[in-house]
Amino acid sequence: MKKYILAMCALSTFGVAHAHIDDYLPEAKLAESTASLKKGYVGAGISQQLLHGNFEWVNPYGIAYAKAGVFINDDNEPGAQVGFRFPYHLTGTDQNGYYFGVYAGHLESVEVDGENFERLGAGVDLAYVLLNATRISTISVGIGAAEKIEGRNGGKKDIEPQLQFAYSLSFGAF
């Protein structure tokens, strides 16, 4: 039985390897004007309780980002997030507009049974982005879910939906 499963996995992998990636990519909405944009932007912001520095990479399909910082609600535990935003509706002469996004990483820092935990999770967001060659300014609201935490004395924090409000400001670096 294991041989058949292994063979099926190998055949499906070979079949995917021959597919053209262009067939599966969404339309590149930023392709026309990315020549005037910088590719990398560096800045800072706040995502719920996470005060962070961030790096944003603009490509023809949207904006990828990474955030790293500390939680401001307790003992300043470290946290990080990564995400991607795809332009949904552009509203201006630059690349300003509404972007749909996904994110994953540390969503919150909680105390359970006297011990601090940084909860990992993932979610989706809707952002309004002001984007040009010199800066990216983003305000977003998202909904996600963080992992379940159990303390050593029986206390716990269950998986539950949570809102995430975020703002970041970044400037073109290269």
Coordinates of N, CA, C and O in Angstrom, one line a residue:
M1 N 0.8 -1.2 0.0 CA 0.0 0.0 0.0 C 0.9 1.3 0.0 O 0.6 2.2 -0.7
K2 N 1.9 1.2 0.8 CA 2.8 2.4 0.9 C 3.5 2.7 -0.5 O 3.7 3.8 -0.8
K3 N 3.8 1.6 -1.2 CA 4.4 1.8 -2.5 C 3.5 2.5 -3.5 O 3.9 3.3 -4.3
Y4 N 2.2 2.1 -3.4 CA 1.2 2.8 -4.3 C 1.0 4.3 -4.0 O 0.9 5.1 -4.9
I5 N 1.0 4.6 -2.7 CA 0.9 6.0 -2.3 C 2.1 6.8 -2.7 O 2.0 7.9 -3.3
L6 N 3.3 6.2 -2.6 CA 4.5 6.9 -3.0 C 4.5 7.1 -4.5 O 4.9 8.1 -5.0
A7 N 4.0 6.1 -5.3 CA 4.0 6.2 -6.7 C 3.0 7.3 -7.1 O 3.3 8.1 -8.0
M8 N 1.9 7.4 -6.5 CA 0.9 8.4 -6.8 C 1.4 9.8 -6.5 O 1.2 10.7 -7.3
C9 N 2.1 9.9 -5.4 CA 2.7 11.2 -5.1 C 3.7 11.6 -6.1 O 3.8 12.8 -6.5
A10 N 4.6 10.7 -6.5 CA 5.6 11.0 -7.5 C 5.0 11.4 -8.8 O 5.4 12.3 -9.5
L11 N 3.9 10.7 -9.3 CA 3.3 11.0 -10.6 C 2.6 12.3 -10.5 O 2.7 13.1 -11.5
S12 N 2.0 12.7 -9.4 CA 1.3 14.0 -9.3 C 2.3 15.1 -9.3 O 2.1 16.1 -9.8
T13 N 3.5 14.9 -8.7 CA 4.5 15.9 -8.6 C 5.1 16.1 -10.0 O 5.3 17.3 -10.4
F14 N 5.3 15.1 -10.8 CA 5.8 15.2 -12.2 C 4.8 15.9 -13.0 O 5.1 16.8 -13.9
G15 N 3.5 15.7 -12.8 CA 2.5 16.3 -13.6 C 2.4 17.8 -13.3 O 2.2 18.6 -14.2
V16 N 2.6 18.2 -12.1 CA 2.6 19.6 -11.7 C 3.8 20.3 -12.2 O 3.8 21.5 -12.6
A17 N 5.0 19.6 -12.2 CA 6.2 20.2 -12.7 C 6.2 20.7 -14.1 O 6.9 21.6 -14.5
H18 N 5.3 20.1 -14.9 CA 5.3 20.4 -16.3 C 4.3 21.5 -16.7 O 4.2 22.0 -17.8
A19 N 3.5 21.9 -15.7 CA 2.5 22.9 -15.9 C 3.2 24.3 -16.0 O 4.2 24.5 -15.4
H20 N 2.6 25.2 -16.8 CA 3.2 26.5 -17.0 C 2.7 27.4 -15.8 O 1.5 27.4 -15.5
I21 N 3.6 28.0 -15.1 CA 3.2 28.8 -13.9 C 2.3 30.0 -14.3 O 1.5 30.4 -13.5
D22 N 2.5 30.5 -15.5 CA 1.7 31.7 -16.0 C 0.2 31.3 -16.0 O -0.6 32.2 -15.9
D23 N -0.1 30.1 -16.2 CA -1.5 29.7 -16.2 C -2.2 29.8 -14.9 O -3.4 29.9 -14.8
Y24 N -1.5 29.9 -13.8 CA -2.0 29.9 -12.5 C -1.9 31.2 -11.8 O -2.5 31.4 -10.7
L25 N -1.1 32.1 -12.3 CA -0.9 33.4 -11.6 C -2.0 34.4 -11.9 O -2.6 34.4 -13.1
P26 N -2.4 35.2 -11.0 CA -3.4 36.2 -11.3 C -2.9 37.3 -12.2 O -1.7 37.4 -12.4
E27 N -3.7 38.2 -12.7 CA -3.3 39.3 -13.5 C -2.4 40.2 -12.8 O -2.7 40.6 -11.6
A28 N -1.3 40.6 -13.4 CA -0.3 41.5 -12.8 C -0.8 42.9 -12.9 O -0.6 43.6 -13.9
K29 N -1.5 43.4 -11.8 CA -2.1 44.8 -11.9 C -1.1 45.9 -11.7 O -1.4 47.0 -12.1
L30 N 0.1 45.7 -11.2 CA 1.1 46.7 -11.0 C 2.2 46.7 -12.1 O 3.1 47.4 -12.0
A31 N 2.0 45.9 -13.1 CA 3.1 45.6 -14.1 C 3.4 46.9 -14.9 O 4.6 47.1 -15.2
E32 N 2.4 47.7 -15.3 CA 2.6 48.8 -16.1 C 3.5 49.9 -15.5 O 4.3 50.5 -16.1
S33 N 3.4 50.1 -14.2 CA 4.1 51.2 -13.6 C 5.1 50.8 -12.5 O 5.7 51.7 -11.9
T34 N 5.5 49.5 -12.4 CA 6.4 49.1 -11.4 C 7.8 49.6 -11.8 O 8.7 49.7 -10.9
A35 N 8.1 50.0 -13.0 CA 9.4 50.6 -13.4 C 9.7 51.8 -12.6 O 10.8 52.1 -12.3
S36 N 8.7 52.7 -12.3 CA 8.9 53.9 -11.6 C 8.9 53.7 -10.1 O 9.3 54.6 -9.4
L37 N 8.5 52.5 -9.6 CA 8.5 52.3 -8.2 C 9.8 51.7 -7.8 O 10.5 51.0 -8.5
K38 N 10.2 51.9 -6.5 CA 11.3 51.2 -6.0 C 10.8 49.8 -5.6 O 9.6 49.6 -5.4
K39 N 11.7 48.8 -5.5 CA 11.3 47.5 -5.2 C 11.3 47.2 -3.7 O 10.5 46.5 -3.2
G40 N 12.1 47.9 -3.0 CA 12.2 47.6 -1.5 C 11.9 48.9 -0.7 O 12.4 50.0 -1.1
Y41 N 11.1 48.8 0.3 CA 10.7 49.9 1.1 C 10.9 49.5 2.6 O 10.7 48.3 3.0
V42 N 11.4 50.4 3.4 CA 11.7 50.1 4.8 C 11.0 51.1 5.7 O 11.0 52.3 5.3
G43 N 10.4 50.6 6.8 CA 9.6 51.6 7.6 C 9.3 51.0 9.0 O 9.9 50.1 9.4
A44 N 8.2 51.5 9.6 CA 7.8 51.1 10.9 C 6.3 51.2 11.0 O 5.6 51.9 10.1
G45 N 5.7 50.6 12.0 CA 4.3 50.6 12.2 C 3.8 49.9 13.4 O 4.6 49.5 14.3
I46 N 2.5 49.8 13.5 CA 1.9 49.1 14.7 C 0.8 48.2 14.1 O 0.0 48.6 13.3
S47 N 0.8 46.9 14.6 CA -0.2 46.0 14.2 C -0.8 45.4 15.5 O -0.2 44.6 16.2
Q48 N -2.0 45.9 15.9 CA -2.6 45.6 17.2 C -1.6 45.9 18.3 O -1.4 47.1 18.6
Q49 N -1.0 44.9 19.0 CA -0.1 45.1 20.1 C 1.3 45.1 19.7 O 2.2 45.3 20.5
L50 N 1.6 44.8 18.4 CA 3.0 44.6 17.9 C 3.5 45.9 17.3 O 3.1 46.4 16.2
L51 N 4.5 46.5 18.0 CA 5.2 47.7 17.5 C 6.4 47.2 16.7 O 7.2 46.4 17.2
H52 N 6.5 47.5 15.4 CA 7.4 46.8 14.5 C 8.1 47.7 13.5 O 7.7 48.8 13.2
G53 N 9.3 47.2 13.1 CA 9.9 47.7 11.9 C 9.5 46.8 10.7 O 9.1 45.6 11.0
N54 N 9.5 47.3 9.5 CA 9.0 46.4 8.4 C 9.8 46.6 7.1 O 10.3 47.7 6.9
F55 N 9.8 45.6 6.3 CA 10.3 45.6 5.0 C 9.2 45.2 4.0 O 8.5 44.2 4.3
E56 N 9.0 46.0 3.0 CA 8.0 45.7 2.0 C 8.6 45.6 0.6 O 9.5 46.4 0.2
W57 N 8.2 44.6 -0.2 CA 8.7 44.4 -1.5 C 7.6 44.5 -2.5 O 6.6 43.8 -2.4
V58 N 7.7 45.4 -3.4 CA 6.7 45.6 -4.4 C 7.0 44.8 -5.7 O 8.2 44.9 -6.2
N59 N 6.1 44.1 -6.2 CA 6.3 43.3 -7.4 C 5.0 43.5 -8.3 O 4.1 44.1 -7.8
P60 N 5.0 43.0 -9.5 CA 3.9 43.2 -10.4 C 2.5 42.7 -9.8 O 1.5 43.1 -10.2
Y61 N 2.6 41.7 -8.9 CA 1.4 41.1 -8.4 C 0.9 41.7 -7.1 O -0.2 41.4 -6.6
G62 N 1.7 42.5 -6.4 CA 1.2 43.1 -5.2 C 2.4 43.5 -4.3 O 3.5 43.8 -4.8
I63 N 2.2 43.4 -3.0 CA 3.2 43.9 -2.0 C 3.4 42.7 -1.0 O 2.4 42.3 -0.3
A64 N 4.6 42.2 -0.9 CA 4.9 41.3 0.1 C 5.6 42.0 1.3 O 6.3 43.0 1.0
Y65 N 5.4 41.6 2.5 CA 6.0 42.3 3.6 C 6.4 41.4 4.8 O 5.9 40.3 4.9
A66 N 7.3 41.9 5.5 CA 7.8 41.2 6.8 C 7.9 42.2 7.9 O 8.4 43.3 7.6
K67 N 7.4 41.9 9.0 CA 7.4 42.8 10.2 C 8.1 42.1 11.3 O 7.8 40.9 11.6
A68 N 8.9 42.8 12.1 CA 9.5 42.3 13.3 C 9.6 43.4 14.3 O 9.9 44.5 14.0
G69 N 9.2 43.0 15.6 CA 9.2 44.0 16.6 C 8.9 43.4 18.0 O 9.2 42.2 18.2
V70 N 8.3 44.2 18.9 CA 8.0 43.7 20.2 C 6.5 44.1 20.5 O 6.0 45.0 20.0
F71 N 5.9 43.3 21.4 CA 4.6 43.5 21.9 C 4.7 44.6 23.0 O 5.5 44.5 23.9
I72 N 3.8 45.6 22.9 CA 3.8 46.7 23.9 C 2.9 46.6 25.1 O 2.9 47.4 25.9
N73 N 2.3 45.4 25.2 CA 1.3 45.3 26.3 C 1.8 44.6 27.5 O 1.2 44.5 28.5
D74 N 3.0 44.0 27.5 CA 3.5 43.3 28.6 C 5.1 43.4 28.8 O 5.5 44.5 28.8
D75 N 5.8 42.3 28.8 CA 7.2 42.3 29.0 C 8.0 42.6 27.7 O 9.2 42.2 27.6
N76 N 7.4 43.2 26.7 CA 8.0 43.4 25.4 C 8.6 42.2 24.8 O 9.7 42.2 24.3
E77 N 7.8 41.2 24.7 CA 8.2 39.9 24.0 C 8.3 40.2 22.5 O 7.5 40.9 22.0
P78 N 9.2 39.5 21.9 CA 9.4 39.7 20.4 C 8.3 39.0 19.6 O 7.7 38.0 20.1
G79 N 8.0 39.5 18.4 CA 7.0 39.0 17.5 C 7.3 39.3 16.1 O 8.1 40.3 15.8
A80 N 6.8 38.6 15.2 CA 7.0 38.8 13.7 C 5.8 38.3 12.9 O 5.1 37.5 13.4
Q81 N 5.6 38.9 11.8 CA 4.6 38.6 10.9 C 5.1 38.7 9.4 O 6.0 39.5 9.2
V82 N 4.5 37.9 8.5 CA 4.7 38.0 7.1 C 3.4 38.0 6.4 O 2.4 37.5 7.0
G83 N 3.3 38.6 5.2 CA 2.1 38.7 4.5 C 2.2 39.1 3.1 O 3.3 39.5 2.6
F84 N 1.1 39.1 2.4 CA 1.1 39.6 1.0 C -0.2 40.3 0.7 O -1.3 39.8 1.2
R85 N -0.2 41.4 0.0 CA -1.4 42.1 -0.4 C -1.5 42.2 -1.9 O -0.5 42.6 -2.6
F86 N -2.7 41.8 -2.4 CA -2.9 41.8 -3.9 C -3.9 43.0 -4.2 O -4.9 43.2 -3.5
P87 N -3.5 43.9 -5.2 CA -4.4 45.0 -5.5 C -5.7 44.6 -6.0 O -5.8 43.8 -7.0
Y88 N -6.8 45.0 -5.4 CA -8.1 44.7 -5.8 C -8.7 45.8 -6.7 O -9.2 45.6 -7.7
H89 N -8.6 47.1 -6.2 CA -9.2 48.2 -6.9 C -8.2 49.4 -6.8 O -8.1 49.9 -5.6
L90 N -7.6 49.8 -7.8 CA -6.7 51.0 -7.8 C -7.5 52.3 -8.0 O -8.4 52.3 -8.9
T91 N -7.3 53.3 -7.2 CA -8.1 54.5 -7.2 C -7.5 55.8 -7.6 O -8.1 56.8 -7.8
G92 N -6.2 55.8 -7.9 CA -5.5 57.0 -8.2 C -4.5 56.9 -9.3 O -4.4 55.9 -10.0
T93 N -3.8 58.0 -9.5 CA -2.8 58.0 -10.5 C -1.5 57.2 -10.2 O -0.9 56.6 -11.0
D94 N -1.2 57.1 -8.9 CA -0.2 56.2 -8.4 C -0.8 54.8 -8.3 O -1.8 54.5 -8.9
Q95 N -0.3 54.0 -7.4 CA -0.8 52.7 -7.2 C -1.7 52.7 -5.9 O -1.8 51.7 -5.2
N96 N -2.3 53.8 -5.6 CA -3.2 53.9 -4.5 C -4.5 53.1 -4.7 O -5.0 53.0 -5.8
G97 N -5.0 52.4 -3.6 CA -6.2 51.7 -3.7 C -6.4 50.7 -2.7 O -5.7 50.6 -1.7
Y98 N -7.4 49.8 -2.9 CA -7.8 48.8 -2.0 C -7.0 47.5 -2.3 O -7.0 47.1 -3.5
Y99 N -6.5 46.9 -1.3 CA -5.7 45.6 -1.5 C -6.3 44.6 -0.5 O -6.6 44.8 0.6
F100 N -6.4 43.3 -1.1 CA -6.8 42.2 -0.2 C -5.5 41.5 0.2 O -4.5 41.4 -0.6
G101 N -5.4 41.0 1.4 CA -4.2 40.4 1.9 C -4.4 39.2 2.8 O -5.5 38.9 3.3
V102 N -3.3 38.5 3.0 CA -3.2 37.4 3.9 C -1.9 37.6 4.8 O -1.0 38.2 4.3
Y103 N -2.0 37.2 6.0 CA -0.8 37.3 6.9 C -0.8 36.1 7.8 O -1.7 35.4 8.1
A104 N 0.4 35.9 8.4 CA 0.7 34.9 9.4 C 1.8 35.3 10.3 O 2.7 36.1 9.9
G105 N 1.8 34.8 11.5 CA 2.9 35.1 12.4 C 2.3 35.2 13.8 O 1.3 34.7 14.2
H106 N 3.0 36.0 14.6 CA 2.6 36.3 16.0 C 1.4 37.3 16.0 O 1.6 38.5 15.6
L107 N 0.2 36.9 16.5 CA -0.9 37.8 16.5 C -1.1 38.5 17.8 O -1.6 39.7 17.8
E108 N -0.8 37.9 18.9 CA -0.9 38.6 20.1 C 0.0 38.0 21.2 O 0.4 36.9 21.1
S109 N 0.1 38.7 22.3 CA 0.9 38.2 23.4 C -0.1 38.2 24.6 O -0.8 39.2 24.9
V110 N -0.2 37.0 25.2 CA -1.2 36.9 26.3 C -0.5 36.2 27.5 O 0.5 35.6 27.4
E111 N -1.1 36.5 28.7 CA -0.6 35.9 29.9 C -1.6 34.8 30.4 O -2.8 35.0 30.5
V112 N -1.1 33.6 30.5 CA -1.9 32.4 31.0 C -1.1 31.8 32.2 O 0.0 31.4 32.0
D113 N -1.7 31.7 33.3 CA -1.1 31.1 34.5 C 0.2 31.8 34.9 O 1.2 31.2 35.3
G114 N 0.2 33.1 34.7 CA 1.4 33.9 35.1 C 2.6 33.8 34.1 O 3.7 34.3 34.4
E115 N 2.4 33.2 33.0 CA 3.4 33.0 32.0 C 3.0 33.7 30.7 O 1.8 33.6 30.3
N116 N 3.9 34.4 30.0 CA 3.6 35.1 28.8 C 3.8 34.1 27.6 O 4.7 33.4 27.5
F117 N 2.8 34.2 26.7 CA 2.8 33.4 25.4 C 2.6 34.3 24.2 O 1.7 35.2 24.3
E118 N 3.3 34.1 23.2 CA 3.1 34.8 21.9 C 2.3 33.8 21.0 O 2.8 32.8 20.6
R119 N 1.1 34.2 20.7 CA 0.2 33.2 19.9 C 0.4 33.4 18.4 O 0.3 34.5 17.9
L120 N 0.7 32.3 17.8 CA 0.9 32.2 16.3 C -0.5 32.1 15.7 O -1.4 31.4 16.3
G121 N -0.7 32.6 14.5 CA -1.9 32.5 13.8 C -1.8 33.0 12.4 O -0.8 33.4 11.9
A122 N -3.0 33.1 11.8 CA -3.1 33.6 10.4 C -4.4 34.3 10.2 O -5.3 34.1 11.0
G123 N -4.5 35.1 9.1 CA -5.7 35.8 8.8 C -5.7 36.4 7.5 O -4.8 36.3 6.7
V124 N -6.8 37.2 7.2 CA -7.0 37.9 6.0 C -7.3 39.4 6.3 O -7.8 39.7 7.4
D125 N -6.9 40.3 5.4 CA -7.2 41.7 5.7 C -7.6 42.5 4.4 O -7.4 42.0 3.3
L126 N -8.2 43.6 4.7 CA -8.5 44.6 3.6 C -7.7 45.9 4.0 O -7.9 46.3 5.1
A127 N -6.9 46.3 3.0 CA -6.1 47.5 3.3 C -6.3 48.6 2.3 O -6.7 48.3 1.1
Y128 N -6.1 49.8 2.7 CA -6.0 50.9 1.8 C -4.6 51.3 1.7 O -4.0 51.6 2.8
V129 N -4.0 51.3 0.6 CA -2.5 51.6 0.4 C -2.3 52.8 -0.4 O -2.9 53.0 -1.5
L130 N -1.5 53.7 0.1 CA -1.0 54.9 -0.7 C 0.4 54.5 -1.1 O 1.3 54.4 -0.3
L131 N 0.6 54.3 -2.4 CA 1.9 53.8 -2.9 C 2.4 54.6 -4.1 O 1.7 54.9 -5.0
N132 N 3.7 55.1 -3.9 CA 4.3 55.7 -5.1 C 5.8 55.4 -4.9 O 6.2 54.6 -4.2
A133 N 6.6 56.1 -5.7 CA 8.1 55.8 -5.8 C 8.8 56.1 -4.5 O 9.9 55.6 -4.2
T134 N 8.3 57.0 -3.6 CA 9.0 57.4 -2.4 C 8.5 56.7 -1.1 O 9.2 56.6 -0.2
R135 N 7.2 56.3 -1.1 CA 6.6 55.8 0.2 C 5.5 54.9 -0.1 O 4.8 54.9 -1.1
I136 N 5.3 54.0 1.0 CA 4.1 53.2 1.1 C 3.5 53.5 2.4 O 4.1 53.4 3.5
S137 N 2.2 53.9 2.5 CA 1.5 54.1 3.7 C 0.2 53.2 3.6 O -0.5 53.2 2.7
T138 N 0.1 52.4 4.7 CA -1.0 51.3 4.7 C -1.8 51.4 6.0 O -1.2 51.4 7.0
I139 N -3.1 51.4 5.8 CA -4.0 51.2 7.0 C -4.8 50.0 6.6 O -5.3 49.9 5.5
S140 N -5.0 49.0 7.6 CA -5.7 47.8 7.3 C -6.5 47.3 8.5 O -6.2 47.6 9.6
V141 N -7.5 46.5 8.2 CA -8.3 45.8 9.2 C -8.3 44.4 8.7 O -8.6 44.1 7.6
G142 N -8.1 43.5 9.6 CA -8.1 42.1 9.3 C -8.8 41.2 10.3 O -9.0 41.7 11.5
I143 N -9.1 40.0 10.0 CA -9.6 39.1 10.9 C -8.8 37.8 10.8 O -8.5 37.3 9.7
G144 N -8.4 37.3 12.0 CA -7.6 36.0 12.0 C -7.9 35.2 13.2 O -8.8 35.5 14.0
A145 N -7.2 34.1 13.3 CA -7.4 33.3 14.5 C -6.0 32.8 15.0 O -5.1 32.6 14.2
A146 N -5.8 32.8 16.3 CA -4.5 32.4 16.9 C -4.6 31.1 17.5 O -5.7 30.6 17.8
E147 N -3.5 30.5 17.7 CA -3.4 29.1 18.3 C -4.0 29.0 19.7 O -4.0 30.0 20.4
K148 N -4.4 27.8 20.1 CA -4.8 27.6 21.5 C -3.6 27.5 22.4 O -2.6 26.8 22.1
I149 N -3.7 28.1 23.5 CA -2.7 28.1 24.5 C -3.2 27.5 25.8 O -4.3 27.8 26.3
E150 N -2.4 26.5 26.4 CA -2.8 25.9 27.7 C -1.6 26.2 28.7 O -0.5 25.9 28.4
G151 N -2.0 26.7 29.8 CA -1.0 27.0 30.8 C -0.7 25.7 31.7 O -1.4 24.7 31.6
R152 N 0.3 25.8 32.5 CA 0.7 24.6 33.3 C -0.2 24.4 34.4 O -0.3 23.3 35.0
N153 N -1.1 25.4 34.8 CA -2.0 25.2 35.9 C -3.4 25.0 35.5 O -4.4 25.2 36.2
G154 N -3.6 24.7 34.2 CA -5.0 24.5 33.7 C -5.6 25.7 33.0 O -6.7 25.5 32.4
G155 N -5.0 26.8 33.1 CA -5.6 28.0 32.4 C -5.4 27.8 30.9 O -4.5 27.2 30.4
K156 N -6.3 28.4 30.1 CA -6.2 28.3 28.7 C -6.8 29.5 27.9 O -7.6 30.2 28.5
K157 N -6.3 29.6 26.7 CA -6.8 30.7 25.8 C -7.2 29.9 24.5 O -6.3 29.3 23.9
D158 N -8.5 29.8 24.2 CA -9.0 29.1 23.1 C -8.8 29.8 21.8 O -8.6 31.0 21.8
I159 N -8.9 29.1 20.7 CA -8.9 29.6 19.4 C -10.2 30.4 19.2 O -11.3 29.9 19.5
E160 N -10.1 31.7 18.8 CA -11.2 32.5 18.6 C -10.9 33.6 17.6 O -9.7 34.0 17.4
P161 N -11.9 34.1 16.8 CA -11.6 35.1 15.8 C -11.2 36.4 16.5 O -11.6 36.7 17.6
Q162 N -10.3 37.1 15.9 CA -9.8 38.4 16.5 C -9.5 39.3 15.3 O -9.0 39.0 14.3
L163 N -9.9 40.6 15.6 CA -9.6 41.7 14.7 C -8.2 42.1 14.8 O -7.6 42.1 15.9
Q164 N -7.6 42.6 13.7 CA -6.3 43.2 13.8 C -6.3 44.5 13.0 O -6.6 44.4 11.8
F165 N -6.1 45.6 13.6 CA -5.9 46.9 13.0 C -4.4 47.1 12.9 O -3.7 46.9 13.8
A166 N -4.0 47.7 11.7 CA -2.6 47.9 11.5 C -2.4 49.2 10.7 O -3.2 49.6 9.9
Y167 N -1.3 49.8 11.0 CA -0.8 51.0 10.2 C 0.7 50.9 10.0 O 1.4 50.5 11.0
S168 N 1.2 51.2 8.8 CA 2.6 51.2 8.6 C 3.0 52.3 7.6 O 2.1 52.7 6.7
L169 N 4.1 52.8 7.7 CA 4.7 53.8 6.8 C 6.1 53.4 6.5 O 6.9 53.2 7.4
S170 N 6.3 53.3 5.2 CA 7.6 52.9 4.7 C 8.1 53.8 3.6 O 7.3 54.4 2.9
F171 N 9.4 53.9 3.5 CA 10.0 54.8 2.5 C 10.9 54.0 1.6 O 11.6 53.0 2.0
G172 N 11.0 54.4 0.3 CA 11.8 53.6 -0.7 C 13.2 53.6 -0.4 O 13.9 54.6 -0.1
A173 N 13.8 52.4 -0.3 CA 15.2 52.2 0.1 C 16.0 51.8 -1.2 O 17.2 52.3 -1.3
F174 N 15.5 51.0 -2.0 CA 16.3 50.6 -3.2 C 15.3 50.1 -4.3 O 14.2 49.9 -4.1

